[in-house]
Amino acid sequence: MRVYIPSTLRLLSVACNAGEIGPAPLTAYAVTPALREWYAQGDDEELEYAAMAQAARASVGLLSEDAGIARRRVVIAAEVSAVPPADGSVELGDARLELHVVIPWRGVAAVHMDATDAIPVIRKAADLWEAAQSGDDDAVFALDSCEGEDLLWYATQEIPDLLAAEGPRGRNGSNGSN
């Protein structure tokens, strides 16, 4: 099953160098029964995109916790062999799963990441993350605005070069203020 793991450039670098995504438990997003029921008219591609979009939104939360990196959402797409069943407590439309496994790097299918021109939009959303979680309308609007930014696709063989070009903190070592 394809899962989408919210990440940052720093966390992606750690996973790439370690040869695995972990430690468990991992929060991931996938086409769950709750998502499929909520988006009943969606085909498999649309459902996968909706799951990835939820992971991208969660990536903003990770960015809000790490002021030292560039404000670019990162989503790792990976294949896992088993996914825990939903326990019935999820909301309709929720693609979130908790994985109790470490994902080996060979399971990574691709990485999705914002282009540099999305940084101002993502930065604003990351700065307002806590307020958005509290329901502040302006902060929620800023977070929703991220969905207008497309994520770029990178094959697994491109990831080491991507990380080298971005530097340890993203965008050639910048402090996230680009």
Tab-separated table of C-alpha atoms in Angstrom:
chain	number	residue	atom	x	y	z
A	1	MET	CA	0.000	0.000	0.000
A	2	ARG	CA	1.218	3.504	-0.786
A	3	VAL	CA	1.551	5.766	2.239
A	4	TYR	CA	2.510	9.433	2.452
A	5	ILE	CA	4.729	10.524	5.314
A	6	PRO	CA	4.899	14.226	6.232
A	7	SER	CA	8.478	15.419	6.503
A	8	THR	CA	10.889	18.331	6.246
A	9	LEU	CA	14.196	18.685	4.412
A	10	ARG	CA	16.049	17.954	7.638
A	11	LEU	CA	14.016	14.819	8.390
A	12	LEU	CA	14.355	13.671	4.775
A	13	SER	CA	18.128	14.000	5.042
A	14	VAL	CA	18.171	11.989	8.267
A	15	ALA	CA	16.055	9.223	6.693
A	16	CYS	CA	18.119	9.128	3.508
A	17	ASN	CA	21.385	8.888	5.454
A	18	ALA	CA	20.005	6.305	7.893
A	19	GLY	CA	18.547	4.174	5.131
A	20	GLU	CA	15.149	4.091	6.825
A	21	ILE	CA	12.218	6.209	7.912
A	22	GLY	CA	11.636	5.961	11.615
A	23	PRO	CA	11.486	5.518	14.514
A	24	ALA	CA	8.098	3.900	14.915
A	25	PRO	CA	5.369	4.821	15.437
A	26	LEU	CA	5.092	6.912	12.277
A	27	THR	CA	2.208	9.125	11.304
A	28	ALA	CA	1.375	8.467	7.678
A	29	TYR	CA	-1.505	9.141	5.319
A	30	ALA	CA	-3.080	6.719	2.863
A	31	VAL	CA	-6.322	5.874	1.129
A	32	THR	CA	-8.210	4.706	4.198
A	33	PRO	CA	-11.793	3.446	4.333
A	34	ALA	CA	-12.770	6.779	5.941
A	35	LEU	CA	-11.223	8.724	3.045
A	36	ARG	CA	-12.775	6.432	0.441
A	37	GLU	CA	-16.241	6.811	2.039
A	38	TRP	CA	-15.909	10.605	2.274
A	39	TYR	CA	-14.749	10.949	-1.337
A	40	ALA	CA	-16.938	8.220	-2.826
A	41	GLN	CA	-16.916	9.762	-6.318
A	42	GLY	CA	-13.108	9.928	-6.448
A	43	ASP	CA	-11.071	7.501	-8.491
A	44	ASP	CA	-7.889	5.929	-7.118
A	45	GLU	CA	-5.687	8.766	-8.390
A	46	GLU	CA	-7.890	11.428	-6.786
A	47	LEU	CA	-7.948	9.504	-3.508
A	48	GLU	CA	-4.140	9.201	-3.517
A	49	TYR	CA	-3.879	12.947	-4.158
A	50	ALA	CA	-6.249	13.661	-1.245
A	51	ALA	CA	-4.134	11.481	1.077
A	52	MET	CA	-0.946	13.220	-0.089
A	53	ALA	CA	-2.585	16.626	0.471
A	54	GLN	CA	-3.334	15.674	4.087
A	55	ALA	CA	0.308	14.648	4.537
A	56	ALA	CA	1.450	17.946	3.016
A	57	ARG	CA	-0.744	19.810	5.490
A	58	ALA	CA	0.816	17.837	8.354
A	59	SER	CA	4.248	18.777	6.988
A	60	VAL	CA	3.384	22.426	7.726
A	61	GLY	CA	2.976	21.421	11.377
A	62	LEU	CA	6.459	19.874	11.350
A	63	LEU	CA	7.846	23.066	9.812
A	64	SER	CA	6.231	25.118	12.576
A	65	GLU	CA	8.321	23.161	15.104
A	66	ASP	CA	11.666	23.754	13.341
A	67	ALA	CA	12.398	27.419	12.636
A	68	GLY	CA	15.895	26.618	11.360
A	69	ILE	CA	14.914	25.177	7.977
A	70	ALA	CA	13.447	26.475	4.748
A	71	ARG	CA	9.684	26.561	4.646
A	72	ARG	CA	9.093	23.838	2.062
A	73	ARG	CA	6.655	21.014	2.631
A	74	VAL	CA	8.117	17.561	2.055
A	75	VAL	CA	6.082	14.385	1.650
A	76	ILE	CA	7.736	10.981	1.336
A	77	ALA	CA	5.743	8.460	-0.688
A	78	ALA	CA	6.525	4.875	0.305
A	79	GLU	CA	5.227	1.372	-0.153
A	80	VAL	CA	4.444	-0.680	2.939
A	81	SER	CA	3.242	-4.252	3.021
A	82	ALA	CA	0.764	-3.988	5.874
A	83	VAL	CA	-1.323	-1.161	7.225
A	84	PRO	CA	-3.203	-1.366	10.523
A	85	PRO	CA	-6.982	-1.426	10.200
A	86	ALA	CA	-8.918	1.663	11.189
A	87	ASP	CA	-10.157	1.421	14.762
A	88	GLY	CA	-13.432	3.198	14.050
A	89	SER	CA	-12.437	6.389	15.850
A	90	VAL	CA	-11.376	8.330	12.741
A	91	GLU	CA	-13.437	11.096	11.236
A	92	LEU	CA	-14.986	10.772	7.819
A	93	GLY	CA	-12.378	11.816	5.232
A	94	ASP	CA	-9.377	11.222	7.485
A	95	ALA	CA	-6.419	9.567	5.741
A	96	ARG	CA	-4.204	9.451	8.853
A	97	LEU	CA	-2.688	6.174	10.018
A	98	GLU	CA	-0.220	5.244	12.706
A	99	LEU	CA	2.398	2.805	11.465
A	100	HIS	CA	4.244	0.696	14.016
A	101	VAL	CA	7.089	-0.149	11.662
A	102	VAL	CA	10.260	1.466	10.423
A	103	ILE	CA	10.151	1.860	6.648
A	104	PRO	CA	13.342	0.792	4.868
A	105	TRP	CA	14.652	3.319	2.346
A	106	ARG	CA	14.113	0.777	-0.456
A	107	GLY	CA	10.365	1.222	0.202
A	108	VAL	CA	10.514	4.914	-0.750
A	109	ALA	CA	8.855	5.466	-4.125
A	110	ALA	CA	9.306	9.243	-4.474
A	111	VAL	CA	9.504	12.535	-2.635
A	112	HIS	CA	7.188	15.494	-3.181
A	113	MET	CA	8.389	18.979	-2.211
A	114	ASP	CA	7.429	22.618	-2.686
A	115	ALA	CA	9.201	24.772	-5.248
A	116	THR	CA	11.134	27.721	-3.856
A	117	ASP	CA	8.482	30.194	-5.022
A	118	ALA	CA	6.016	28.605	-2.552
A	119	ILE	CA	8.180	29.502	0.457
A	120	PRO	CA	6.348	32.743	1.405
A	121	VAL	CA	2.955	30.980	1.438
A	122	ILE	CA	4.282	28.013	3.414
A	123	ARG	CA	6.196	30.261	5.848
A	124	LYS	CA	3.044	32.202	6.697
A	125	ALA	CA	1.103	28.985	7.293
A	126	ALA	CA	3.883	27.516	9.454
A	127	ASP	CA	4.072	30.720	11.489
A	128	LEU	CA	0.313	30.592	12.080
A	129	TRP	CA	0.062	26.814	12.609
A	130	GLU	CA	-0.878	26.977	16.302
A	131	ALA	CA	-3.500	29.652	15.695
A	132	ALA	CA	-4.949	27.549	12.846
A	133	GLN	CA	-5.246	24.571	15.198
A	134	SER	CA	-7.259	26.819	17.518
A	135	GLY	CA	-9.617	27.754	14.678
A	136	ASP	CA	-8.424	31.325	14.012
A	137	ASP	CA	-10.014	32.192	10.640
A	138	ASP	CA	-7.023	34.091	9.238
A	139	ALA	CA	-4.636	31.326	10.255
A	140	VAL	CA	-6.878	28.630	8.766
A	141	PHE	CA	-7.028	30.661	5.539
A	142	ALA	CA	-3.209	30.820	5.484
A	143	LEU	CA	-3.013	27.058	5.986
A	144	ASP	CA	-5.644	26.421	3.310
A	145	SER	CA	-3.658	28.650	0.931
A	146	CYS	CA	-0.874	26.048	0.900
A	147	GLU	CA	-3.145	23.750	-1.059
A	148	GLY	CA	-2.816	26.113	-4.021
A	149	GLU	CA	0.896	25.318	-4.220
A	150	ASP	CA	1.802	22.228	-6.223
A	151	LEU	CA	4.362	19.810	-4.888
A	152	LEU	CA	7.203	18.848	-7.214
A	153	TRP	CA	7.975	15.160	-7.746
A	154	TYR	CA	11.460	13.686	-7.222
A	155	ALA	CA	12.476	10.112	-8.006
A	156	THR	CA	14.414	8.280	-5.305
A	157	GLN	CA	17.678	8.465	-7.260
A	158	GLU	CA	17.348	12.278	-7.315
A	159	ILE	CA	17.026	12.674	-3.535
A	160	PRO	CA	20.763	12.648	-2.612
A	161	ASP	CA	21.480	15.322	-5.238
A	162	LEU	CA	18.443	17.312	-4.115
A	163	LEU	CA	19.615	17.229	-0.498
A	164	ALA	CA	23.166	18.204	-1.493
A	165	ALA	CA	21.855	21.165	-3.496
A	166	GLU	CA	19.554	22.304	-0.698
A	167	GLY	CA	22.209	22.133	2.012
A	168	PRO	CA	21.673	20.984	5.599
A	169	ARG	CA	18.882	23.463	6.343
A	170	GLY	CA	17.352	23.859	2.908
A	171	ARG	CA	18.144	26.182	0.056
A	172	ASN	CA	21.905	26.129	0.371
A	173	GLY	CA	22.010	26.415	4.148
A	174	SER	CA	19.577	29.306	4.531
A	175	ASN	CA	17.848	29.798	7.830
A	176	GLY	CA	14.388	29.441	6.368
A	177	SER	CA	13.924	33.139	5.780
A	178	ASN	CA	14.053	32.949	1.980
